[in-house]
PDB file of C-alpha atoms in Angstrom:
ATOM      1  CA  UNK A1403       8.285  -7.734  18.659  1.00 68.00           C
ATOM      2  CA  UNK A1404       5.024  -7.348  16.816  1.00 92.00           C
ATOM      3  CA  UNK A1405       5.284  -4.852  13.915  1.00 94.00           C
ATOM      4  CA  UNK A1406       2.543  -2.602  14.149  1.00 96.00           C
ATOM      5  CA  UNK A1407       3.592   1.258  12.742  1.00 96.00           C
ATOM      6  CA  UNK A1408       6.662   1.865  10.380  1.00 96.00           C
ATOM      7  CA  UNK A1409       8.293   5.151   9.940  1.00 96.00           C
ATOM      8  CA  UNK A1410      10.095   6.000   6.935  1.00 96.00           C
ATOM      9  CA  UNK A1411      12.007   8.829   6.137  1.00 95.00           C
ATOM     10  CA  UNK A1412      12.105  10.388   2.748  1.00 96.00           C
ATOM     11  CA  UNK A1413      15.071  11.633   1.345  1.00 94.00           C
ATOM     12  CA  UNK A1414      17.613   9.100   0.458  1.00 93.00           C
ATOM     13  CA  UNK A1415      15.236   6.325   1.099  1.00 95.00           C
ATOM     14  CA  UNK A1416      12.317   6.363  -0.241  1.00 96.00           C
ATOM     15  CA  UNK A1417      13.913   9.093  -2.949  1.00 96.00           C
ATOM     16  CA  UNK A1418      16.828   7.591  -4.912  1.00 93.00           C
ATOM     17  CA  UNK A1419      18.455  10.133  -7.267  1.00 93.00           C
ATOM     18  CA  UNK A1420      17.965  13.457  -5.574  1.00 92.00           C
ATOM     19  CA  UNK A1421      16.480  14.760  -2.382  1.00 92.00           C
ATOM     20  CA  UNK A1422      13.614  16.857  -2.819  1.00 95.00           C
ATOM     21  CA  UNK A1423      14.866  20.088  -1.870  1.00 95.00           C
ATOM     22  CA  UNK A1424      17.257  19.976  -4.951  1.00 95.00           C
ATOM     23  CA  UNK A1425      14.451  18.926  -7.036  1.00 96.00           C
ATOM     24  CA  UNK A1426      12.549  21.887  -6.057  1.00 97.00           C
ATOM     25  CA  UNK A1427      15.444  24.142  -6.726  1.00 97.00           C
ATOM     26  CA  UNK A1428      15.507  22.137 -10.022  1.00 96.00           C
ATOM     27  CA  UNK A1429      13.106  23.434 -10.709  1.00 96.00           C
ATOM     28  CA  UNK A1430      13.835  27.034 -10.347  1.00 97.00           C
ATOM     29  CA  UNK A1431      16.607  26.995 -12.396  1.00 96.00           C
ATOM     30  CA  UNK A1432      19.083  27.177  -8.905  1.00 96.00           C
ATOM     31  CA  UNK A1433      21.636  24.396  -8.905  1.00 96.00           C
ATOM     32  CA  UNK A1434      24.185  26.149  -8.773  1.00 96.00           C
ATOM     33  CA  UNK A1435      23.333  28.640  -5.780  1.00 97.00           C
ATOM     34  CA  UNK A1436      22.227  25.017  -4.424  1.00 97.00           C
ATOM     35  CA  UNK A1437      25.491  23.252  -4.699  1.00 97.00           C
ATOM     36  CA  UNK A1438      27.051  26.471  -3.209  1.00 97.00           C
ATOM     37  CA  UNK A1439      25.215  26.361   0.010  1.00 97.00           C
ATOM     38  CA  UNK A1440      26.283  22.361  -0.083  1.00 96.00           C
ATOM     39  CA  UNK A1441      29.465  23.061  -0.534  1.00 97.00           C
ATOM     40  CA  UNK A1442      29.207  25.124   2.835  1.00 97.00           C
ATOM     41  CA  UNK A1443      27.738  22.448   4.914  1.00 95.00           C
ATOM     42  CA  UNK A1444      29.770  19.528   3.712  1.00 95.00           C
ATOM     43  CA  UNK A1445      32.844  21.805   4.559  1.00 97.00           C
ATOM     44  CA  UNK A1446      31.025  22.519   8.107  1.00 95.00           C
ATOM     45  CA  UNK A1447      30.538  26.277   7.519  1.00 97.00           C
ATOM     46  CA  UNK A1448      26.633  25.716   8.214  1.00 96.00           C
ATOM     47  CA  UNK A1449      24.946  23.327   9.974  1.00 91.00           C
ATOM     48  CA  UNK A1450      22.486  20.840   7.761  1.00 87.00           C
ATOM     49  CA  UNK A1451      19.270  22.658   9.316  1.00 87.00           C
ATOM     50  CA  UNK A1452      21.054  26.153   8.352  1.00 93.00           C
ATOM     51  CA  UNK A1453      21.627  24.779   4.862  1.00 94.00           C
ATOM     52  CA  UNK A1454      17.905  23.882   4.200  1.00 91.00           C
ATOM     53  CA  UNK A1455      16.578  27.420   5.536  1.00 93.00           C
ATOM     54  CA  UNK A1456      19.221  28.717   2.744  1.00 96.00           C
ATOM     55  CA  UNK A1457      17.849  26.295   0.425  1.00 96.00           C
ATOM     56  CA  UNK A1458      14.381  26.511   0.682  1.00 96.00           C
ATOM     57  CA  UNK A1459      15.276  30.756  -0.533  1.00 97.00           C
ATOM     58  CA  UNK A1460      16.066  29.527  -3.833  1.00 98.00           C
ATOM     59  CA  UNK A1461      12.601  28.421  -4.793  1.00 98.00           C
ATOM     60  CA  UNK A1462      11.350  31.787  -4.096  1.00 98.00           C
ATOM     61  CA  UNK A1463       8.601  31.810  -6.838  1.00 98.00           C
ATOM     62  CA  UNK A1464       7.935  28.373  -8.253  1.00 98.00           C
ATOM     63  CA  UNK A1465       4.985  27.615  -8.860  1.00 97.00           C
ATOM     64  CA  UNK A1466       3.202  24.814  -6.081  1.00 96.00           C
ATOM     65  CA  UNK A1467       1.519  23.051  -9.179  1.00 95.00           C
ATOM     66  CA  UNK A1468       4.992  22.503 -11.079  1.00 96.00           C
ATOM     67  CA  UNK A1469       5.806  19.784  -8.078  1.00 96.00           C
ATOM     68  CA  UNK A1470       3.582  17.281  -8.926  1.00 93.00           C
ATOM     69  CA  UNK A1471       3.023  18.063 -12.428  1.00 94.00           C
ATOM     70  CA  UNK A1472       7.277  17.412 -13.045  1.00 94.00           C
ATOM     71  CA  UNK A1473       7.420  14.801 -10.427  1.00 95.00           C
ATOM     72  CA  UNK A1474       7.912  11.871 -12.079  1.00 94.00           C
ATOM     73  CA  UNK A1475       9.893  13.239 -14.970  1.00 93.00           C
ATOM     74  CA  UNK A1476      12.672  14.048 -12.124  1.00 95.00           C
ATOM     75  CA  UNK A1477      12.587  11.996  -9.111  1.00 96.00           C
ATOM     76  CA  UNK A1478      13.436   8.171  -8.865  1.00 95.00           C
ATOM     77  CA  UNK A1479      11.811   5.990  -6.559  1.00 96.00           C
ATOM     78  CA  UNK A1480      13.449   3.117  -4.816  1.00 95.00           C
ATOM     79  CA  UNK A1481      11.298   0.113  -6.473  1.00 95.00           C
ATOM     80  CA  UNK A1482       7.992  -1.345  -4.997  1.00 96.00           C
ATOM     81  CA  UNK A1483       7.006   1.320  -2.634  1.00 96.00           C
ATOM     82  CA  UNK A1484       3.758   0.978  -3.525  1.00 95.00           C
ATOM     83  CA  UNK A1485       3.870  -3.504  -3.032  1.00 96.00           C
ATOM     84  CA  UNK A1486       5.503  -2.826   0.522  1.00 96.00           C
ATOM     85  CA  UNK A1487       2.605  -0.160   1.654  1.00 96.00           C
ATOM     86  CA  UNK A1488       0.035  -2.266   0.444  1.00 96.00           C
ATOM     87  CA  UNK A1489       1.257  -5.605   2.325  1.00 97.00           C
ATOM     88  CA  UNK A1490       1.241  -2.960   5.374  1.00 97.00           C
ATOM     89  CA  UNK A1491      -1.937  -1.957   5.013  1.00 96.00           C
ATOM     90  CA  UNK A1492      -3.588  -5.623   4.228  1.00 96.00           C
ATOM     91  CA  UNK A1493      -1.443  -6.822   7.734  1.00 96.00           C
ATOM     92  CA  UNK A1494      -2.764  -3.423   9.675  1.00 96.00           C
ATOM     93  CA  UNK A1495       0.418  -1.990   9.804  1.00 97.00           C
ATOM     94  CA  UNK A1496       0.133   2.177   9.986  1.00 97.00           C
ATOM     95  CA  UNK A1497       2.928   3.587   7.542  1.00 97.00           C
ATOM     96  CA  UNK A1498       4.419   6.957   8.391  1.00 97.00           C
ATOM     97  CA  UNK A1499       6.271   9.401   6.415  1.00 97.00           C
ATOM     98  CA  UNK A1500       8.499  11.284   8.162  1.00 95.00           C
ATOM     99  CA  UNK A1501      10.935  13.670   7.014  1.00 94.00           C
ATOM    100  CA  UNK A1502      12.459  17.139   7.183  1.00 92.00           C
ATOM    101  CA  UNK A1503      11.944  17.420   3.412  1.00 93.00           C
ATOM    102  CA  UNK A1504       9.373  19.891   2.382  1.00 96.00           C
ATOM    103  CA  UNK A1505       5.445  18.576   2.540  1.00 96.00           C
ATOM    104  CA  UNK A1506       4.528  19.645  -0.496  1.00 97.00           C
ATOM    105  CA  UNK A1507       6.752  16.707  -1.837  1.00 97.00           C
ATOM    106  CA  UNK A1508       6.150  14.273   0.755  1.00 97.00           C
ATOM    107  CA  UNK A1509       2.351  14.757   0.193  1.00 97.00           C
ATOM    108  CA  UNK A1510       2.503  13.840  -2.868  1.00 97.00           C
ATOM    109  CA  UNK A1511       4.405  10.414  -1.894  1.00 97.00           C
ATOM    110  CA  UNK A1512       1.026   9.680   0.900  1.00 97.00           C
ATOM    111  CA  UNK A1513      -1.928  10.642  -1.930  1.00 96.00           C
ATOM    112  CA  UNK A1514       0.180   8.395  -4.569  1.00 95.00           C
ATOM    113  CA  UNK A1515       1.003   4.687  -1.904  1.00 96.00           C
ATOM    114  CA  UNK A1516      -1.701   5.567   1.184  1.00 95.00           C
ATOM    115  CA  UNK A1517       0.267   5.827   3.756  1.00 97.00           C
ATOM    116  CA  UNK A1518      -1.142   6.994   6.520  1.00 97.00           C
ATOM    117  CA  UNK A1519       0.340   9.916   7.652  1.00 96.00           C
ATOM    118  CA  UNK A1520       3.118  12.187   6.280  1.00 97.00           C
ATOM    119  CA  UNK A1521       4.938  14.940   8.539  1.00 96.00           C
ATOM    120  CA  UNK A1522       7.175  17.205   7.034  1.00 96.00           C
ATOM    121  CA  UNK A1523       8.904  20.903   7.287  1.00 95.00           C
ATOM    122  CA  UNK A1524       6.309  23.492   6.097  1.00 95.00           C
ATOM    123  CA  UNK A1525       7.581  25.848   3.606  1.00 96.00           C
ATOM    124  CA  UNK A1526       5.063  29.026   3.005  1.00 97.00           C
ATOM    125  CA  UNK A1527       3.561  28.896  -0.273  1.00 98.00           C
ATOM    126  CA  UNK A1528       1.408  32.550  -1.064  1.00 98.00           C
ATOM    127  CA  UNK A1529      -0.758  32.903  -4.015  1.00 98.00           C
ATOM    128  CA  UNK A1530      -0.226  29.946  -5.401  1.00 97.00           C
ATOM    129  CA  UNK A1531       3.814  30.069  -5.316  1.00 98.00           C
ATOM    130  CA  UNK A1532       6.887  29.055  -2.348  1.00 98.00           C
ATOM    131  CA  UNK A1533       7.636  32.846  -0.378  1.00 98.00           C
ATOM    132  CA  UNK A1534      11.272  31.427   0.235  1.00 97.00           C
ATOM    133  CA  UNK A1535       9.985  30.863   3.735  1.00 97.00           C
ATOM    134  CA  UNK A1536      10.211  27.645   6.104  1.00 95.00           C
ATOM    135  CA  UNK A1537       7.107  28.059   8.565  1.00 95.00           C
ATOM    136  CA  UNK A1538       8.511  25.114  10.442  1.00 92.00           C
ATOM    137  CA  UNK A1539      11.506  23.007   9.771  1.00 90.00           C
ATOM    138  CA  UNK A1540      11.010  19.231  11.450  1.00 88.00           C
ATOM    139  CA  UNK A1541      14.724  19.152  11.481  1.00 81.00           C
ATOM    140  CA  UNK A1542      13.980  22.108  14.862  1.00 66.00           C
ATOM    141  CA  UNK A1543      11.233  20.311  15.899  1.00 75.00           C
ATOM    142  CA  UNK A1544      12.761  16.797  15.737  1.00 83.00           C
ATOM    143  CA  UNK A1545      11.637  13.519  14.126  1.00 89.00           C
ATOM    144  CA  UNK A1546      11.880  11.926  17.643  1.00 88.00           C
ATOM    145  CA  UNK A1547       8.642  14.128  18.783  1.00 91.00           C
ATOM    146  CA  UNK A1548       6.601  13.502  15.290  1.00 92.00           C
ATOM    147  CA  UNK A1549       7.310   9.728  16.224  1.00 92.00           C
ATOM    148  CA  UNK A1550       6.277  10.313  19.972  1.00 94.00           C
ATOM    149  CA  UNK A1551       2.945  12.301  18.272  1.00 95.00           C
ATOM    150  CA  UNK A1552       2.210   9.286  16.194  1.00 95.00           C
ATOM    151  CA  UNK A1553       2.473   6.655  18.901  1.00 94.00           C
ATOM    152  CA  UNK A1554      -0.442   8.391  20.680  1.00 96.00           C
ATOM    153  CA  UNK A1555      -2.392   9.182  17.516  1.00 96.00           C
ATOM    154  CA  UNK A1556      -2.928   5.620  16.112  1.00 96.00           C
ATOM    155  CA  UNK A1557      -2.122   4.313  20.210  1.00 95.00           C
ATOM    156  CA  UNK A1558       0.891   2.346  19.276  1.00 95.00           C
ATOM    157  CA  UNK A1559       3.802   2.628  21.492  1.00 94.00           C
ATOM    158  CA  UNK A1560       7.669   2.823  20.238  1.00 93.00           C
ATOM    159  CA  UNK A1561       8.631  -0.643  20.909  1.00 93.00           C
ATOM    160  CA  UNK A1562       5.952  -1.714  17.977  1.00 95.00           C
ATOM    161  CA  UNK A1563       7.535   1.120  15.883  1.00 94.00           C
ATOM    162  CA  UNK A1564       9.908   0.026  13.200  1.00 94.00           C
ATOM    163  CA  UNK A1565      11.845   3.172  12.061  1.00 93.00           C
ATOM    164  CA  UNK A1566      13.447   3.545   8.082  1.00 93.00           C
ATOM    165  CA  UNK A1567      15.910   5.945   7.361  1.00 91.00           C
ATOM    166  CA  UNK A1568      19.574   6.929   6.255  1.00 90.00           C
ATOM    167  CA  UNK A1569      20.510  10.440   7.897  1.00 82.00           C
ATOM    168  CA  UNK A1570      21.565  12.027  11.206  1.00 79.00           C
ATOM    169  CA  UNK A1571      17.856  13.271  11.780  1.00 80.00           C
ATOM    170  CA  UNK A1572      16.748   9.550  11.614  1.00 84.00           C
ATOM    171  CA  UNK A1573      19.194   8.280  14.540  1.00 84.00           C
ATOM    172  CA  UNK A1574      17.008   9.604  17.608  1.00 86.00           C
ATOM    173  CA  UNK A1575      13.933   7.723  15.786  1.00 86.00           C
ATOM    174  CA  UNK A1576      16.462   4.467  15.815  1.00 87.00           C
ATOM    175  CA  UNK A1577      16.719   5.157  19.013  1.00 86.00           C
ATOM    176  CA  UNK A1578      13.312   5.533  20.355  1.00 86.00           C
ATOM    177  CA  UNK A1579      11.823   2.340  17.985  1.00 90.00           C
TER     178      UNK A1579
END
């Protein structure tokens, strides 16, 4: 096989001690409406994709420059993200973020190591600030098609594809790489 695009998802790989939903609600003051709505979908009450619509309410009103201002004060990276990324790019290997976290967090992950592209869930942010609104959730749309969207962007088909991930939303990209 000869390596030539690797996806990797976000949350729970390349993010170690949260996911970045909870760090947004973090940062609204709403763990504990958070860990409610988990509680909900770990019992099975709500699916995970119903979960992160419910989630993504809670930062109703923080403000898009707190992300990236409290980033690294709250969110651990698994070590030498930016050593792997860099070996990619010296070997022309495209790098792909992928992940049904929010983009305002995974853009800040592709403007910090390069990688080359970064496709996320789109949560409405008005004036500066989150609505509470998901304009489109990836988990809907499915990582599988973002992967199949890649291949023909940077012309590299799956079986050069290596995918990296940890989560039920990551299986069909197993699959298809």
């Amino acid at each position: 096989m000869n390596i030539r695009a690797v996806c990797f998802d976000m949350d729970g790989t390349l993010i170690r001690n949260t996911d970045s939903v909870r760090y947004l609600c973090g940062l609204n003051d709403n763990i504990g409406q958070l860990e409610d709505i988990e509680r909900l979908e770990n019992e099975q009450q709500i699916t995970w994709i119903e979960a992160d619509y419910r989630k993504v309410e809670l930062i109703r009103g923080l403000e898009i420059d707190r992300v990236e201002y409290r980033f690294d004060e709250n969110v651990e990276l698994i070590n030498n993200i930016g050593t792997v990324l860099t070996y990619l790019r010296e070997n022309q290997i495209r790098a792909a973020l992928v992940t049904a976290g929010p983009g305002q967090v995974a853009d800040i992950l592709k403007m910090r190591y390069g990688f080359d592209d970064a496709r996320a869930s789109t949560y409405e942010v008005k004036n500066g600030r989150f609505t509470g609104k998901v304009l489109t959730h990836l988990g809907n749309i499915g990582k599988h098609n973002v992967v199949e969207e890649l291949c023909r962007k940077y012309g590299v088909g799956p079986d050069n594809w290596v995918a990296i991930g940890n989560s039920e939303s990551d299986i069909e990209v197993f699959e298809m790489c």
